[in-house]
Every structure is written in C-alpha cells, then in structure tokens.
PDB file of C-alpha atoms in Angstrom:
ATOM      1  CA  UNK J   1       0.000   0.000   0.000  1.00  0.00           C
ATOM      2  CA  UNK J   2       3.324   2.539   0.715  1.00  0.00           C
ATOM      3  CA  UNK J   3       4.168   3.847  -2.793  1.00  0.00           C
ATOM      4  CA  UNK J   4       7.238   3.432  -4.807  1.00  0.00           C
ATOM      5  CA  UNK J   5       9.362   6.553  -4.787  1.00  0.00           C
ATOM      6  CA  UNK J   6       9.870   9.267  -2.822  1.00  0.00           C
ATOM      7  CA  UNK J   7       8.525   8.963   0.695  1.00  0.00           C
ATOM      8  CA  UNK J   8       9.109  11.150   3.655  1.00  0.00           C
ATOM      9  CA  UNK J   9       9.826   8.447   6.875  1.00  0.00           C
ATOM     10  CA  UNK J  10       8.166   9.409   9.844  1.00  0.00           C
ATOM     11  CA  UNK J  11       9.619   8.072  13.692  1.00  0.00           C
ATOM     12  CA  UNK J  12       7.787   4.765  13.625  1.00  0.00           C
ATOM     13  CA  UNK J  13       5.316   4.405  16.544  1.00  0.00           C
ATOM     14  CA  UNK J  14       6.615   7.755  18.101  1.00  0.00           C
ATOM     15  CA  UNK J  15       2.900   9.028  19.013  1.00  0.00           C
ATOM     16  CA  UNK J  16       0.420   6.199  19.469  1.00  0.00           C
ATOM     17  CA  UNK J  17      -3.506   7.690  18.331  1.00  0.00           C
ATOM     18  CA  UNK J  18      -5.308   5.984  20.943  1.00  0.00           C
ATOM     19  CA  UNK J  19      -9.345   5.138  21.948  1.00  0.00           C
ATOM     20  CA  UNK J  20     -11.202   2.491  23.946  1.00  0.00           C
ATOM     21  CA  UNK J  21     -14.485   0.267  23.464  1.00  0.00           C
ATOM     22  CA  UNK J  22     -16.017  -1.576  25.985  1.00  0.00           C
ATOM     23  CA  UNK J  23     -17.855  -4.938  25.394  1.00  0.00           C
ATOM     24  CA  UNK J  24     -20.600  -2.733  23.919  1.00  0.00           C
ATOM     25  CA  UNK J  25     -18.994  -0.455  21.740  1.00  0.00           C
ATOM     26  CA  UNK J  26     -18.914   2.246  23.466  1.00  0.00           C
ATOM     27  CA  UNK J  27     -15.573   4.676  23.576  1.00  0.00           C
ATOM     28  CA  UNK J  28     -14.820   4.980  26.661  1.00  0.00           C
ATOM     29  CA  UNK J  29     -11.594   7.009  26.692  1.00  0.00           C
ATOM     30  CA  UNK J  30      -9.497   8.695  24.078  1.00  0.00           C
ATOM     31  CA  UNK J  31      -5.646  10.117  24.831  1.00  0.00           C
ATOM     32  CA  UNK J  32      -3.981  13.540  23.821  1.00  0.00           C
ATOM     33  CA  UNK J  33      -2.572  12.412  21.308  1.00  0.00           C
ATOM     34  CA  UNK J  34      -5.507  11.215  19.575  1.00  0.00           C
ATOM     35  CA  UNK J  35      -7.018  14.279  20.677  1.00  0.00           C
ATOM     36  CA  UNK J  36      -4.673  16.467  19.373  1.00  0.00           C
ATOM     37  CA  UNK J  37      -4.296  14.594  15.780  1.00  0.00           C
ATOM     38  CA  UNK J  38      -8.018  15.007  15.477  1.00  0.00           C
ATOM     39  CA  UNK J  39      -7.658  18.770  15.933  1.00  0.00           C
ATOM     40  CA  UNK J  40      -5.029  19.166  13.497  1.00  0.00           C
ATOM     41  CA  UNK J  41      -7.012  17.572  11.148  1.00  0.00           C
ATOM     42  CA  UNK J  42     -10.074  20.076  12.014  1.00  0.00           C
ATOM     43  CA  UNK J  43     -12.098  18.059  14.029  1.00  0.00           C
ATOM     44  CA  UNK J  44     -12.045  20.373  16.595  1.00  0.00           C
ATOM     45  CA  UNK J  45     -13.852  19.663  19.811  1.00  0.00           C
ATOM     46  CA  UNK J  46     -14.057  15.904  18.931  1.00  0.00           C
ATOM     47  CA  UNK J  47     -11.877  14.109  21.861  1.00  0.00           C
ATOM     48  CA  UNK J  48     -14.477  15.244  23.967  1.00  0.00           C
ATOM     49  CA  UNK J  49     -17.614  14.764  22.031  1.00  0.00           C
ATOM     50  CA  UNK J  50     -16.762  10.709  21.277  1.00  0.00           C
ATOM     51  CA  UNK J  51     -16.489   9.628  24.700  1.00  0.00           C
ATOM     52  CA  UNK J  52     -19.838   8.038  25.790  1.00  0.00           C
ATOM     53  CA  UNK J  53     -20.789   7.619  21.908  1.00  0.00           C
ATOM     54  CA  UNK J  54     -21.287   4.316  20.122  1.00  0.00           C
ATOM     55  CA  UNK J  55     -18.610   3.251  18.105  1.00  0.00           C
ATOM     56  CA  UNK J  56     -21.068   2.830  14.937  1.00  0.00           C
ATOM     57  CA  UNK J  57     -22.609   6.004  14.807  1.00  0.00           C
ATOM     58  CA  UNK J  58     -18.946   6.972  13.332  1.00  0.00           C
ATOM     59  CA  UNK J  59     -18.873   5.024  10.612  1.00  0.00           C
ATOM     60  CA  UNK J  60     -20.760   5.017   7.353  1.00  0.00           C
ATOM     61  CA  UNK J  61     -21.553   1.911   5.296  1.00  0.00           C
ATOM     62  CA  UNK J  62     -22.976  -1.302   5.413  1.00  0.00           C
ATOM     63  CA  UNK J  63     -19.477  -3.357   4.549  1.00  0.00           C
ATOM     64  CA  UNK J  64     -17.742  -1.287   6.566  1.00  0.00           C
ATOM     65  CA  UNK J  65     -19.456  -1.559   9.937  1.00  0.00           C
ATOM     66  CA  UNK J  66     -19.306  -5.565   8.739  1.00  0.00           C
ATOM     67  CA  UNK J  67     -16.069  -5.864   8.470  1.00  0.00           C
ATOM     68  CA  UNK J  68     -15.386  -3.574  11.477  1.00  0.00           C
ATOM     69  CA  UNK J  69     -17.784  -6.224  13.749  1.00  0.00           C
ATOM     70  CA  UNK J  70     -16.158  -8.822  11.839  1.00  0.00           C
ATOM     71  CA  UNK J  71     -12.622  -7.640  13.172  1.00  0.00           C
ATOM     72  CA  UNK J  72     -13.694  -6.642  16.525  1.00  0.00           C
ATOM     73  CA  UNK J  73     -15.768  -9.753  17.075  1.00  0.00           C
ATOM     74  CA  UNK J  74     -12.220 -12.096  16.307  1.00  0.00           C
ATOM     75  CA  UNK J  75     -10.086 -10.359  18.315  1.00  0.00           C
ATOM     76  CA  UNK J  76     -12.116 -10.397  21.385  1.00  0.00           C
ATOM     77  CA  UNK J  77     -12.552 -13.931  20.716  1.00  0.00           C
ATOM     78  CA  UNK J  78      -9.281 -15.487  20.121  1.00  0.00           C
ATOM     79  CA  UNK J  79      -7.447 -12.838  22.700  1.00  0.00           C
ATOM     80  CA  UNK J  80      -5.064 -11.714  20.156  1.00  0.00           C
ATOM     81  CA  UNK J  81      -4.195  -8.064  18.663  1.00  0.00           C
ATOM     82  CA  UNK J  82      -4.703  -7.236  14.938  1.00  0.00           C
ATOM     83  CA  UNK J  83      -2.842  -4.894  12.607  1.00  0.00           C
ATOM     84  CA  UNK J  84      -4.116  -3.473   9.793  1.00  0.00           C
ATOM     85  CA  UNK J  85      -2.459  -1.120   7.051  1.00  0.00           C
ATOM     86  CA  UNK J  86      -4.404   2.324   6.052  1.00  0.00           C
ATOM     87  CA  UNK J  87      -4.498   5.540   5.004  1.00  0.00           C
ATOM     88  CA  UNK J  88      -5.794   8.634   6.995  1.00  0.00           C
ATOM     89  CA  UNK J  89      -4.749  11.797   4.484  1.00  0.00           C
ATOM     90  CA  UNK J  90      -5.196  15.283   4.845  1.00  0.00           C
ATOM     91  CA  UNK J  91      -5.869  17.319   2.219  1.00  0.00           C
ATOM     92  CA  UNK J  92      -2.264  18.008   1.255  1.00  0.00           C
ATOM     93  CA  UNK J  93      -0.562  15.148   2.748  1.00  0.00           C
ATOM     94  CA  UNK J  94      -0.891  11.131   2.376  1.00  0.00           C
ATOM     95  CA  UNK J  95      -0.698   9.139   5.216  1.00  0.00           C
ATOM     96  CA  UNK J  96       0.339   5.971   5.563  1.00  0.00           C
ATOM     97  CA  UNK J  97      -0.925   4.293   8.705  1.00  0.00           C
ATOM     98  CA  UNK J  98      -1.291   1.504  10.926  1.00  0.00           C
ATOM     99  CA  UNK J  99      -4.515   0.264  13.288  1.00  0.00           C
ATOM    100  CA  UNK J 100      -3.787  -2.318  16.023  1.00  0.00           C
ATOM    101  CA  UNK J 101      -6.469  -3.491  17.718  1.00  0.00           C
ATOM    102  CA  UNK J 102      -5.387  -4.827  20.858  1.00  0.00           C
ATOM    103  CA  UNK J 103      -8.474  -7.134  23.360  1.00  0.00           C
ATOM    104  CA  UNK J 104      -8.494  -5.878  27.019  1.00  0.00           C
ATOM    105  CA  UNK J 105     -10.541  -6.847  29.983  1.00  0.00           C
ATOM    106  CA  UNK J 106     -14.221  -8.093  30.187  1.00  0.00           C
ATOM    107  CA  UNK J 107     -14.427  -7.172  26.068  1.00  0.00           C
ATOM    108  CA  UNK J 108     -13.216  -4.048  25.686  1.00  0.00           C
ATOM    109  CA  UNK J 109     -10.863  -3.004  22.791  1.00  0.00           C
ATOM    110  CA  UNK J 110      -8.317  -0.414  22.663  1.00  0.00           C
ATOM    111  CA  UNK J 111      -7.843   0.805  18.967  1.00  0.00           C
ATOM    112  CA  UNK J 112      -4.243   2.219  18.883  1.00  0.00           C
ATOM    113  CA  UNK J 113      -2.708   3.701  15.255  1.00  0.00           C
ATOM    114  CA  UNK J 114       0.300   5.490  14.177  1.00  0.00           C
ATOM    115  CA  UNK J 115       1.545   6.772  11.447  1.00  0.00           C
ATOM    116  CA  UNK J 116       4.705   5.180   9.552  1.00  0.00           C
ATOM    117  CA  UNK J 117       5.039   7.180   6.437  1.00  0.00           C
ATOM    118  CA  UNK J 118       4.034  10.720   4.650  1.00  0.00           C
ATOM    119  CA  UNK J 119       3.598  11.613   1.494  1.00  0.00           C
ATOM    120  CA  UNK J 120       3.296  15.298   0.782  1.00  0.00           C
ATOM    121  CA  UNK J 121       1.422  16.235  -2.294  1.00  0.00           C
ATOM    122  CA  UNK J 122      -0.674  19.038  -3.928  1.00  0.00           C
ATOM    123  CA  UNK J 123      -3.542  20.088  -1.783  1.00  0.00           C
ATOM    124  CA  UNK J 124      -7.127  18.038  -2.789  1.00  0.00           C
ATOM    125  CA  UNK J 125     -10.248  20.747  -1.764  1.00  0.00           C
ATOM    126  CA  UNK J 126     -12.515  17.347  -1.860  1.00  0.00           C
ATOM    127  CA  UNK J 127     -10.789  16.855   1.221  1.00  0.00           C
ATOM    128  CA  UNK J 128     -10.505  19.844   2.868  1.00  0.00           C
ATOM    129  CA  UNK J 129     -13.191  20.024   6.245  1.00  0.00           C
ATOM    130  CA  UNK J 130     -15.466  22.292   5.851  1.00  0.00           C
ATOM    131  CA  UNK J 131     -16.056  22.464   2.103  1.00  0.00           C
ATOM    132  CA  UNK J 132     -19.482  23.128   0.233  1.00  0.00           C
ATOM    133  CA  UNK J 133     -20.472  19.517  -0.932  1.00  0.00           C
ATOM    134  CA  UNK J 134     -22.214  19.205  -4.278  1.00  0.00           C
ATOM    135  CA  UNK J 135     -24.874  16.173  -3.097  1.00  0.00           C
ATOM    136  CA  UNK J 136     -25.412  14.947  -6.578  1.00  0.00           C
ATOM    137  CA  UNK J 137     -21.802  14.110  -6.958  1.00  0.00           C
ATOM    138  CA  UNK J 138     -20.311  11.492  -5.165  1.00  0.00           C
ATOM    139  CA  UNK J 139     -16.884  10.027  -4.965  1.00  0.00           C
ATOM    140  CA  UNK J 140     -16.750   5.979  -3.958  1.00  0.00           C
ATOM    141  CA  UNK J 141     -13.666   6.233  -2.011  1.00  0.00           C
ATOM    142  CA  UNK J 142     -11.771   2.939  -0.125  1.00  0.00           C
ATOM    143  CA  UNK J 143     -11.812   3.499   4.070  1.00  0.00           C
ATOM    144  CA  UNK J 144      -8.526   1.499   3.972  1.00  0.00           C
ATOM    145  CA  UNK J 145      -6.171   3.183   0.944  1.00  0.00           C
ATOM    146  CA  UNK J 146      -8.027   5.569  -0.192  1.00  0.00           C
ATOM    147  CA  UNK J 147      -8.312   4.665  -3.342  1.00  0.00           C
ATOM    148  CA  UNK J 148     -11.723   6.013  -5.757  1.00  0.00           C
ATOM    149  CA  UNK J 149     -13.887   3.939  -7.663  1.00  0.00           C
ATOM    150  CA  UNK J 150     -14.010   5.251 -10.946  1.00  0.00           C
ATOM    151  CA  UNK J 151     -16.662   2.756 -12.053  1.00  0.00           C
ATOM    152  CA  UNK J 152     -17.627  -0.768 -12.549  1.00  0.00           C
ATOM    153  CA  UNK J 153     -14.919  -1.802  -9.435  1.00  0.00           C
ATOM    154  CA  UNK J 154     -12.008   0.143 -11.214  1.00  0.00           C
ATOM    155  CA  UNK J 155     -10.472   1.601  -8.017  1.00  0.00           C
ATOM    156  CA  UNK J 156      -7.504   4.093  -8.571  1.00  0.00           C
ATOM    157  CA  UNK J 157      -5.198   6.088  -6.333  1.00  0.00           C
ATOM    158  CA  UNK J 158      -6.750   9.252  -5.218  1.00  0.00           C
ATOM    159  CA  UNK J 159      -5.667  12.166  -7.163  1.00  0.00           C
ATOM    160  CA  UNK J 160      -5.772  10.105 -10.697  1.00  0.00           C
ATOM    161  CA  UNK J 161      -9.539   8.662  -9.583  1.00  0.00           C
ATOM    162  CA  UNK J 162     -10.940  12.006  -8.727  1.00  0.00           C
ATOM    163  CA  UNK J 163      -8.753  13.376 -11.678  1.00  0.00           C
ATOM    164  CA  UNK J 164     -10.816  10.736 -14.133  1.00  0.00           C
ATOM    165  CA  UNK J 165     -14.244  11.126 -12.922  1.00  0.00           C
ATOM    166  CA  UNK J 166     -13.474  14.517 -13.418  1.00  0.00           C
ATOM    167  CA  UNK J 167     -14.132  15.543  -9.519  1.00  0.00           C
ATOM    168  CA  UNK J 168     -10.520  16.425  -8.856  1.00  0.00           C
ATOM    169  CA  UNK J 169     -11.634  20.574  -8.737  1.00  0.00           C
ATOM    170  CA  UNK J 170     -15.043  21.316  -9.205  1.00  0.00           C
ATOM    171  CA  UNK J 171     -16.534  23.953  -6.623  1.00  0.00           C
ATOM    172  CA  UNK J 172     -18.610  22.496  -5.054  1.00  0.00           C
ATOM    173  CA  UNK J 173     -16.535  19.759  -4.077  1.00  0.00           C
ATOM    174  CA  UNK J 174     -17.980  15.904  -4.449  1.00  0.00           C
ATOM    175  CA  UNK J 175     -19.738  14.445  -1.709  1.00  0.00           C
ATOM    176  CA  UNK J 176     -16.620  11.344  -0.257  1.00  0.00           C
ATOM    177  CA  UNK J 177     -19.268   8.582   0.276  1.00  0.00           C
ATOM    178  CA  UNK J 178     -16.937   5.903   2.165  1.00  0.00           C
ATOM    179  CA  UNK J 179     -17.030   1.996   1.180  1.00  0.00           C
ATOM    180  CA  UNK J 180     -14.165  -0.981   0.556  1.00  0.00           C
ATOM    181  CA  UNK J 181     -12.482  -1.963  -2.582  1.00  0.00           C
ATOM    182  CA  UNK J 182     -11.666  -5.384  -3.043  1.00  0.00           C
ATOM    183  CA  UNK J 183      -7.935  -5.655  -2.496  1.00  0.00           C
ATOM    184  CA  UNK J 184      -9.020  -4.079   1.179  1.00  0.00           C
ATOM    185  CA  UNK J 185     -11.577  -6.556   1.656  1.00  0.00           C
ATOM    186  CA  UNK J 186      -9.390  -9.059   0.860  1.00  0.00           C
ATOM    187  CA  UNK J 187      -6.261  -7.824   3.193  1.00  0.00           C
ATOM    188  CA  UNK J 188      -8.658  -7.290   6.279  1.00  0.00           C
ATOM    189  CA  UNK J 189     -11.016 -10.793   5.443  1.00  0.00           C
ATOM    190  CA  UNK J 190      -6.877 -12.329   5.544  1.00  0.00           C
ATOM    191  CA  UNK J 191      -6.062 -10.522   8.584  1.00  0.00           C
ATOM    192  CA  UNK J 192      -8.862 -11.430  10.474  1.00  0.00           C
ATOM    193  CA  UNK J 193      -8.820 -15.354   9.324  1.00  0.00           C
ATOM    194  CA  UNK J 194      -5.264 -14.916  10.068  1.00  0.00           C
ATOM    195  CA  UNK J 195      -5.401 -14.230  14.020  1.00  0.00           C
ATOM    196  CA  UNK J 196      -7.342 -17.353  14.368  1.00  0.00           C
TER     197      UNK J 196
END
C-alpha cells in the first residue's frame, strides 16, 4: 500500500492515536494524542464529544461496519491483537498508517494507530473540512487506501480517480461517500482469518 518513490519516513510508533471500546462499543476514553491529531485535522472539539458515543454512529456503510464487527468480534474472541495497514490523508498530505487493535478486559478493545510514512502532495479541496459539498456528486472512495472507484470496481489512487471522474476541482466539491475496494476486503477478510 506505501508507494514506490519518494517517501518522507516518519519516527515509527513515536505518538500512538489511541481510543477504547467496551464490550458494547462504546468509547470509553481517548488520549492527547488522539485528541490532538483530530484537531489538526479540524475536528475540533471531537476528543471530547466521542467519549460516551457508540462506536457505529462513526462510521458510514454497510461493509464497513461488517467488516469492522467482523474484526472486533475475532479479536475479542481469540485474545489476540490485529494490525491493519491504512491511510488517513489530509488534504495536502498522504498518510500511511497503521490500526492495532489490541483485546483488554471483560471485552473491551483499545484501537491504537500510528503513522509510519508521509507523502506530501498538492492540496485536494474534496478533502478539505469544511467544504461546500455538491450532493449529486459522489466520490466511492476505499476506508482502507483511499483509493476512488471510478466505475464498474475500477479503483484508482486518489488524485488520478478524482482526476478521471473529473471531480478532482469542481466547486462544489464531491460528496466522499466511504465503502471498501476489493484488495481491502481481501487484506482485512486475511487478517482477520489470520489471528485465528
């Protein structure tokens, strides 16, 4: 999922993004620096306003909540930790990322994620927070590597997806509608067969 070329190399696991579930989904705690990574990234306020929330109400899609149950459900069962690649960019900035997901007590779950490489790039609006969103155009784009499905399951990096659906800079900017391309599905179907 890293890129070939040039890539910026960040201090591996120097700042761990951490937050807690108990057995019912429900975050329970979050730490600064989860706190403060979600501020930089203009979710201001949003350390606070989590705890005592479910975990779904924070994710969009079908698949993904599956998946998400799916990898919650086998690590609380077989005891063991999970990691899983992704990608949580900014609007001018990739980032290349890694969740563990590590059982604790009575069925809670810590998630824990850090980042292990940047990629800076040209600034996408489409992801800037805050932008007006055109609702009748809508970008397919992978949770996981943030890839965009241009159509018919053709999933492409980013900058060339939005670039050929010809969303890359229209004003408004395309509504992101989140889902899971299939070499995702694949990777976290492995990974959670895997910790078995």
């Amino acid at each position: 999922m890293v890129p070939s070329g040039k890539v910026r190399e960040v201090s591996v696991r120097s700042e761990r993004f951490e937050y807690t579930v108990d057995a019912q989904d429900v975050i329970q705690a979050v730490n600064e620096p989860w706190r403060n990574f979600a501020e930089k990234n203009e979710a201001f306020g949003l350390g606070d306003k989590v705890i005592g929330t479910w975990l779904w109400q924070h994710m969009e899609g079908l698949e993904i909540k599956h998946l998400y149950r799916s990898l919650l459900d086998r690590v609380r069962k077989s005891g063991q930790a999970v990691q899983i690649p992704f990608r949580c960019d900014s609007p001018g900035m990739a980032r290349y990322m890694v969740i563990e997901v590590i059982p604790l007590e009575e069925g809670a779950v810590r998630f824990a994620s850090w980042i292990e490489n940047e990629v800076p790039r040209e600034e996408i609006r489409a992801l800037e927070a805050g932008q007006e969103v055109d609702p009748d155009r809508i970008a397919k784009m992978c949770t996981w590597c943030k890839r965009i499905d241009v159509g018919r399951d053709d999933w492409r990096e980013l900058e060339e997806g939005l670039s050929q659906a010809g969303l890359l800079k229209l004003d408004p900017v395309p509504r992101i509608q989140h889902g899971v391309c299939p070499d995702c599905r694949t990777m976290v179907l492995r990974e959670i067969t895997d910790s078995d």
